[in-house]
Coordinates of C-alpha atoms in Angstrom, one line a residue:
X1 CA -3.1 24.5 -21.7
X2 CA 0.4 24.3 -19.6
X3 CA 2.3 20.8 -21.1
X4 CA 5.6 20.2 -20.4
X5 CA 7.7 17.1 -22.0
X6 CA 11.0 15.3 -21.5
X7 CA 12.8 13.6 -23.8
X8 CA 12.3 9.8 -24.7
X9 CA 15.0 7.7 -23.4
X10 CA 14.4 3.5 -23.1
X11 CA 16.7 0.3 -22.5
X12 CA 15.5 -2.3 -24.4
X13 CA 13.6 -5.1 -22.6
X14 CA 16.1 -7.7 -21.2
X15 CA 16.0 -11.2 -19.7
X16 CA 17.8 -11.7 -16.6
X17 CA 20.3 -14.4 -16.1
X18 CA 17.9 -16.1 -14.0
X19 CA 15.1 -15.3 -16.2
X20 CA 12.9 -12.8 -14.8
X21 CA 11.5 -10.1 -17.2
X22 CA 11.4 -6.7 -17.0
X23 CA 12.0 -3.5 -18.7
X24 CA 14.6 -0.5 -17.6
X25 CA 13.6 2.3 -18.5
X26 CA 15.6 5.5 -17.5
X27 CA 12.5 8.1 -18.1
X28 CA 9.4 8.1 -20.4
X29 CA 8.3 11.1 -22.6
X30 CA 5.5 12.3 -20.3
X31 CA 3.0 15.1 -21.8
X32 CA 1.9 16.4 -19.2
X33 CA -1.0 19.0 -18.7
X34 CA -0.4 20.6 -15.7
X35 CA -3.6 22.5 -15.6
X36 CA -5.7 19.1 -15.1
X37 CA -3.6 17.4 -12.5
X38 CA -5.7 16.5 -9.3
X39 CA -3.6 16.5 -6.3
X40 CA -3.4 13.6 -4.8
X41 CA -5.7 14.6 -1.8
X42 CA -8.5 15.6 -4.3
X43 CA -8.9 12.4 -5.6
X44 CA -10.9 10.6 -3.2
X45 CA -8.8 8.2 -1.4
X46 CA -9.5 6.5 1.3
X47 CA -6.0 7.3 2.7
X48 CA -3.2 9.6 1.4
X49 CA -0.4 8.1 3.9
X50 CA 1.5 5.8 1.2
X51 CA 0.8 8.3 -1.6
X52 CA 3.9 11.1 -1.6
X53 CA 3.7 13.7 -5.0
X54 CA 6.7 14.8 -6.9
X55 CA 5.8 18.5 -5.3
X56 CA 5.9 16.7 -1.6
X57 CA 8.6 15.0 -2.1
X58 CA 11.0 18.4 -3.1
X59 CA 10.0 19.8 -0.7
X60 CA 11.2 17.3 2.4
X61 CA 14.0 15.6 0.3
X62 CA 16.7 17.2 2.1
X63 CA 15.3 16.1 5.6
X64 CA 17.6 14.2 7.7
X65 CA 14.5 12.2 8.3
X66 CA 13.5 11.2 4.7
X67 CA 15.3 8.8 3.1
X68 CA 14.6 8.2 -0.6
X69 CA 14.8 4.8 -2.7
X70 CA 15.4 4.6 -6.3
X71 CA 14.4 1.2 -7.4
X72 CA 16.2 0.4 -10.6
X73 CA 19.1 -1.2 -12.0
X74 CA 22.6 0.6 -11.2
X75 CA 23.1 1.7 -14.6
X76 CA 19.9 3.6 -14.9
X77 CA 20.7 5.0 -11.6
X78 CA 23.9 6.4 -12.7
X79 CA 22.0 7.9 -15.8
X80 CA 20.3 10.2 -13.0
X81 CA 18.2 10.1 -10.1
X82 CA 16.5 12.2 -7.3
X83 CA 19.2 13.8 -5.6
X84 CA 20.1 11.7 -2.6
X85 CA 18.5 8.6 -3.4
X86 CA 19.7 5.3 -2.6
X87 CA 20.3 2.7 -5.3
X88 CA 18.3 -0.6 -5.0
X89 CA 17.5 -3.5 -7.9
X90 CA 15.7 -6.6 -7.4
X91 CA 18.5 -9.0 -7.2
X92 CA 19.6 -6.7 -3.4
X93 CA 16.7 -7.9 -2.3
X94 CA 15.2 -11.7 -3.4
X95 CA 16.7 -14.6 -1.9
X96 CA 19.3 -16.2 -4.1
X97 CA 19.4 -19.7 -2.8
X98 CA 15.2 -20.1 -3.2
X99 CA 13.9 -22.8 -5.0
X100 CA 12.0 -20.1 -7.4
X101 CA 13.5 -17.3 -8.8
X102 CA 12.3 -14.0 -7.5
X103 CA 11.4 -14.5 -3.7
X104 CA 12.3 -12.0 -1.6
X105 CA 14.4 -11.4 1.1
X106 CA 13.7 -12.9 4.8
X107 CA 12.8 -10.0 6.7
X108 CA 16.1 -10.0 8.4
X109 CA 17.9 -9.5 5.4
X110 CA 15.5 -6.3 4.6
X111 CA 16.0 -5.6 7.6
X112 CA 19.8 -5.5 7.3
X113 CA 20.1 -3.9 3.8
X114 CA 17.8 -0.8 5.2
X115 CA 20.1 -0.5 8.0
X116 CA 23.3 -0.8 5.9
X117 CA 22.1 1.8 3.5
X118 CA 21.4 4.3 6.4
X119 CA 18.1 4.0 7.2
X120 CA 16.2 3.5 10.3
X121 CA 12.9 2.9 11.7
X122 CA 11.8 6.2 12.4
X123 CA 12.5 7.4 8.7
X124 CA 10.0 9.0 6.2
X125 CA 10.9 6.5 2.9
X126 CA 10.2 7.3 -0.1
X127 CA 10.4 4.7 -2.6
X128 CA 10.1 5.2 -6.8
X129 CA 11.1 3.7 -10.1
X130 CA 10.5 4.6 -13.5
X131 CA 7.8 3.6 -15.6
X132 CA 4.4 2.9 -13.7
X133 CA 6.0 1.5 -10.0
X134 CA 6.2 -1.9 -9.5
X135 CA 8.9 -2.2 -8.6
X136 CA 8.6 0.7 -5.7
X137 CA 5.7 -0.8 -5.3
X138 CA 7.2 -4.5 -4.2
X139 CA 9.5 -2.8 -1.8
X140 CA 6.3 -0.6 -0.1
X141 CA 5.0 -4.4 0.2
X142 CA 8.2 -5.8 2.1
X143 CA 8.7 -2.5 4.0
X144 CA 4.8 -2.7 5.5
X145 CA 5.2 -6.4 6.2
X146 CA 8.5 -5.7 7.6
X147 CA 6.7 -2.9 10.1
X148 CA 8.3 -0.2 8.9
X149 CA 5.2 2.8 9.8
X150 CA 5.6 5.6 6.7
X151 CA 6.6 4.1 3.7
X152 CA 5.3 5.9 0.7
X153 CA 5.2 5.5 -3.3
X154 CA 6.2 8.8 -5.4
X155 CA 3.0 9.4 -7.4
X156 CA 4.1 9.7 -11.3
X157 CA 7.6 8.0 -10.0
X158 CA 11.1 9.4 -11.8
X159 CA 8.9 10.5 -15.3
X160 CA 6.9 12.8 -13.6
X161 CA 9.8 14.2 -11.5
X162 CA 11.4 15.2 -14.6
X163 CA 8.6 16.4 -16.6
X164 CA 8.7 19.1 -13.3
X165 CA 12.0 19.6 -13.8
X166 CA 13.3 19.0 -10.5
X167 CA 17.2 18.3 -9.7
X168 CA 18.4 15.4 -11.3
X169 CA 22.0 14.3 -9.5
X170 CA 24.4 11.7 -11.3
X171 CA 26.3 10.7 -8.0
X172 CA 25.3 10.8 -4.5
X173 CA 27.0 10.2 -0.6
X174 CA 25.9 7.4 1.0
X175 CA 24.1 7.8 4.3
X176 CA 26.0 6.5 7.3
X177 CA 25.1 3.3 8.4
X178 CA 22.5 2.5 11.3
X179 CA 20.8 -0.2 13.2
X180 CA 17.3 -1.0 12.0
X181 CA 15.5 -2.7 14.2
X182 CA 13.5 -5.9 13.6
X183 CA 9.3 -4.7 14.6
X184 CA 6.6 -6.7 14.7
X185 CA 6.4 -8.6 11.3
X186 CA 3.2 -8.6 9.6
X187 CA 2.3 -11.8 7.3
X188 CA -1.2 -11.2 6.9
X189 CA 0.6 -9.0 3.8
X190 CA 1.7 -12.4 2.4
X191 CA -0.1 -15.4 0.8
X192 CA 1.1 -19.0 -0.4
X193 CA 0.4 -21.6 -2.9
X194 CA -1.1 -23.5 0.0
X195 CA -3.6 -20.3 0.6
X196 CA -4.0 -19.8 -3.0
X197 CA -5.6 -23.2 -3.7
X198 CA -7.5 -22.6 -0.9
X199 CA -9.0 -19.9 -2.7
X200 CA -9.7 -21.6 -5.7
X201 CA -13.1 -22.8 -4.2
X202 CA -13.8 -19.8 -2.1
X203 CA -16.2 -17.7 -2.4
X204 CA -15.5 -14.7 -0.3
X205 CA -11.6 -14.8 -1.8
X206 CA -11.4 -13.1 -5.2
X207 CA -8.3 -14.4 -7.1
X208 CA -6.6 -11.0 -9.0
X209 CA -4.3 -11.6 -12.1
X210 CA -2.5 -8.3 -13.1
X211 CA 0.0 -10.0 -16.1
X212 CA -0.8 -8.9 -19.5
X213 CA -3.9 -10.5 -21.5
X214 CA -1.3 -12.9 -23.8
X215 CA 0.0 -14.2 -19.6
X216 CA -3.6 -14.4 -18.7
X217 CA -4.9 -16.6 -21.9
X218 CA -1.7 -18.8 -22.0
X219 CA -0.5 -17.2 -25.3
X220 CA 2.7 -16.1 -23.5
X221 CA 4.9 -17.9 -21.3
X222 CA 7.5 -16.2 -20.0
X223 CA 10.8 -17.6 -18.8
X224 CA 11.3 -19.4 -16.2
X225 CA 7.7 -20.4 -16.0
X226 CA 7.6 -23.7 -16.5
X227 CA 3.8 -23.5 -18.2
X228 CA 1.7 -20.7 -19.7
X229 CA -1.8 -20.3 -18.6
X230 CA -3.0 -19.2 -15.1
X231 CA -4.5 -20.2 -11.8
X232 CA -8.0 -21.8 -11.7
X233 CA -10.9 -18.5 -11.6
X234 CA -9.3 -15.6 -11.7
X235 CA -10.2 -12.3 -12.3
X236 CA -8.0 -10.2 -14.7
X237 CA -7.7 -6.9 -14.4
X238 CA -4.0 -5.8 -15.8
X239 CA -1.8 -3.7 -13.0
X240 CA -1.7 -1.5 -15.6
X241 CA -5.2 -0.6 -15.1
X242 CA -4.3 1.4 -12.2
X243 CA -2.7 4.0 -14.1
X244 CA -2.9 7.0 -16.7
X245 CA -0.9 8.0 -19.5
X246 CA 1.0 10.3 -17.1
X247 CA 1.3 7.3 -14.5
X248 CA -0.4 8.7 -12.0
X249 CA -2.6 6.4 -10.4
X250 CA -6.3 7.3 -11.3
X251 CA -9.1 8.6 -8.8
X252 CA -10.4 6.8 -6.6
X253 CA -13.7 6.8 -8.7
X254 CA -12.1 6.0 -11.4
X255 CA -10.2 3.1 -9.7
X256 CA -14.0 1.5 -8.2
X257 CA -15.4 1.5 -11.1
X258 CA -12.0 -0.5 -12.8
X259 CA -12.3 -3.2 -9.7
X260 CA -16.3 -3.6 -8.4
X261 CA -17.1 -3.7 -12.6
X262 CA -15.4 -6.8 -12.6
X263 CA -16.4 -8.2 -8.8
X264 CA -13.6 -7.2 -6.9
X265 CA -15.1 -5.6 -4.2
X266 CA -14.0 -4.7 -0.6
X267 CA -16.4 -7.2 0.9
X268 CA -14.3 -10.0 -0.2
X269 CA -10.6 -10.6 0.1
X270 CA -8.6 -10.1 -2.5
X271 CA -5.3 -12.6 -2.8
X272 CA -3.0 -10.6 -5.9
X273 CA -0.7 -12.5 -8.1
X274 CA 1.7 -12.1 -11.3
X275 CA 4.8 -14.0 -12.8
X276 CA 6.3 -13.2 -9.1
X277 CA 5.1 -10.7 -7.1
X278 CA 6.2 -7.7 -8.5
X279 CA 3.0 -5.9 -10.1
X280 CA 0.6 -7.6 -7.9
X281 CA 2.1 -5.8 -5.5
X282 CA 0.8 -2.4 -7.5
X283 CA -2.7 -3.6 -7.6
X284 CA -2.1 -5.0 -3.7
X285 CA -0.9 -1.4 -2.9
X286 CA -4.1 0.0 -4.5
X287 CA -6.6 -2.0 -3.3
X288 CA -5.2 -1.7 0.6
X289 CA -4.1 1.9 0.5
X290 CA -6.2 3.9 -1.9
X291 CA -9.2 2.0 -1.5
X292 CA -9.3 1.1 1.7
X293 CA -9.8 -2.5 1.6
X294 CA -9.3 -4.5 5.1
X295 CA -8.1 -7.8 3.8
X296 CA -5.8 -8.0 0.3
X297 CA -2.5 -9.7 0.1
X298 CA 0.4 -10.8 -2.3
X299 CA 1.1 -13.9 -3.8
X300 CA 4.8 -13.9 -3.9
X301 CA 5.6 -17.3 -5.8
X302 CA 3.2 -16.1 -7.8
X303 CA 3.5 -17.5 -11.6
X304 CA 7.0 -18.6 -11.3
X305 CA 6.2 -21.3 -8.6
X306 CA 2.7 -22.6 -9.4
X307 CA 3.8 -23.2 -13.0
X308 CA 6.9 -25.2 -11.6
X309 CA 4.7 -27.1 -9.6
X310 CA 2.8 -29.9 -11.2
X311 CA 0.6 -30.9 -8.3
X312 CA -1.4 -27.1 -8.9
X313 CA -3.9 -26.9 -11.8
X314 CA -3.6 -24.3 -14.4
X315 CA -6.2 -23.0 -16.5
X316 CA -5.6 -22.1 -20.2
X317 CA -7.3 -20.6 -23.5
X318 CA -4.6 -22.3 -25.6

């Protein structure tokens, strides 16, 4: 059995000065058994467009036409990254001024930061993080509603790049800056507090909660949600779910049996939501792209806003 394994190396969880949680992590000890990896076109997808592997990705990195996003915080960046990559972190792209922490950016101001940092409409992008890709997959979210036509997760993200051994660079250029232009925005990507009441009493919407169990019950309430518990009949199913050890996202078998056990099935839409945004767009990513179905979306207020509102109901074990 072929294994190869990379050294732990972890920032501790942190809070955020405007409270959003998340963990840093610069690369996971992966154990990887090489000699059972399905490729990603083996697995039984209903599309491998948005799906990019670590052995893909080497192999057109260099291409004047790829341009590669490394979703973390600077410091991590600086640690090491794909060679070439360009640095991105939440606060570059949420609104600073919205009433709830989190938000993103108008689509202008994505918009502008892509064409800033050198890329441009017709570009292959790559996007990838560390840990299990959340946070790639929230930007794959704004990108798609955005317009933008091949934007692509790395399968494994940064952990799995490494446990390859691939080049690891410490610095790299900047790409010259370019006019993106504004597409044809897509909102159907995109749902509110408005649509997810709606939901509430809906039959053909299914309501997907992808925090943690302790977020789900009301055991936990993190900061700055302003109460624990969760919206009114949701189905839980932790992002998490999506994922193996490795974090590689499962089969596609594997995958359907996770969601349709538990009612989420492609005949009914599927509205996604977290503490804001950021995982449920994992499980929206999954559900739209590997599985095929026609009509999921993101809640991006998510947690964060319908626990600051008091005029929404909450549910709660607690």
């Amino acid at each position: 059995m072929q294994k190869k394994t990379i050294i732990v190396l972890v920032v501790a969880v942190l809070i955020l000065g405007g409270g959003l949680f998340y963990e840093s992590t610069l690369y996971t000890d992966l154990d990887i058994d090489m000699e059972g990896y399905v490729p990603i076109e083996e697995r039984g997808y209903e599309s491998t467009d948005s799906l990019i592997s670590a052995m893909e990705l080497n192999e057109i990195k260099d291409r004047d036409d790829v341009a590669v996003i490394d979703f973390r915080r600077a410091d991590a960046y600086a640690m090491g990254h794909i060679p070439g990559a360009i640095q991105v972190w939440r606060s570059d792209v949420t609104d600073p001024d919205h009433e709830y922490a989190g938000m993103r950016i108008s689509h202008e101001g994505l918009a502008n930061w892509l064409g800033e940092n050198g890329i441009s409409n017709d570009d292959t992008v790559v996007v990838y993080t560390s840990g299990g890709g959340h946070d790639a997959a929230r930007m794959w979210w704004m990108m798609t509603m955005l317009g933008h036509e091949d934007v692509r997760l790395l399968d494994g993200q940064l952990d799995f790049w490494r446990a390859l051994d691939y080049d690891i660079a410490l610095s790299s250029p900047g790409r010259d800056a370019v006019e993106y232009e504004m597409g044809e925005v897509d909102e159907s990507w995109l749902v509110t507090a408005d649509d997810m009441l709606a939901a509430i009493d809906d039959e053909n919407i299914n309501i997907v909660d992808t925090r943690n169990n302790d977020e789900y019950t009301g055991a936990m309430q993190r900061n700055p949600a302003e109460r624990a518990g969760r919206i009114p009949t949701p189905i839980w199913i932790e992002w998490t779910e999506n994922l193996n050890e490795d974090n590689l996202i499962k089969t596609a078998d594997e995958l359907r049996d996770i969601y349709e056990a538990e009612g989420v099935t492609p005949d009914k839409a599927a509205y996604n939501y977290c503490q804001s945004g950021v995982r449920s767009s994992h499980t929206t990513f999954v559900l739209s792209q590997l599985l095929g179905y026609e009509d999921v979306a993101n809640y991006d207020g998510s947690w964060i806003e319908w626990s600051a509102r008091e005029d929404l109901p909450i549910e709660s074990d607690q």
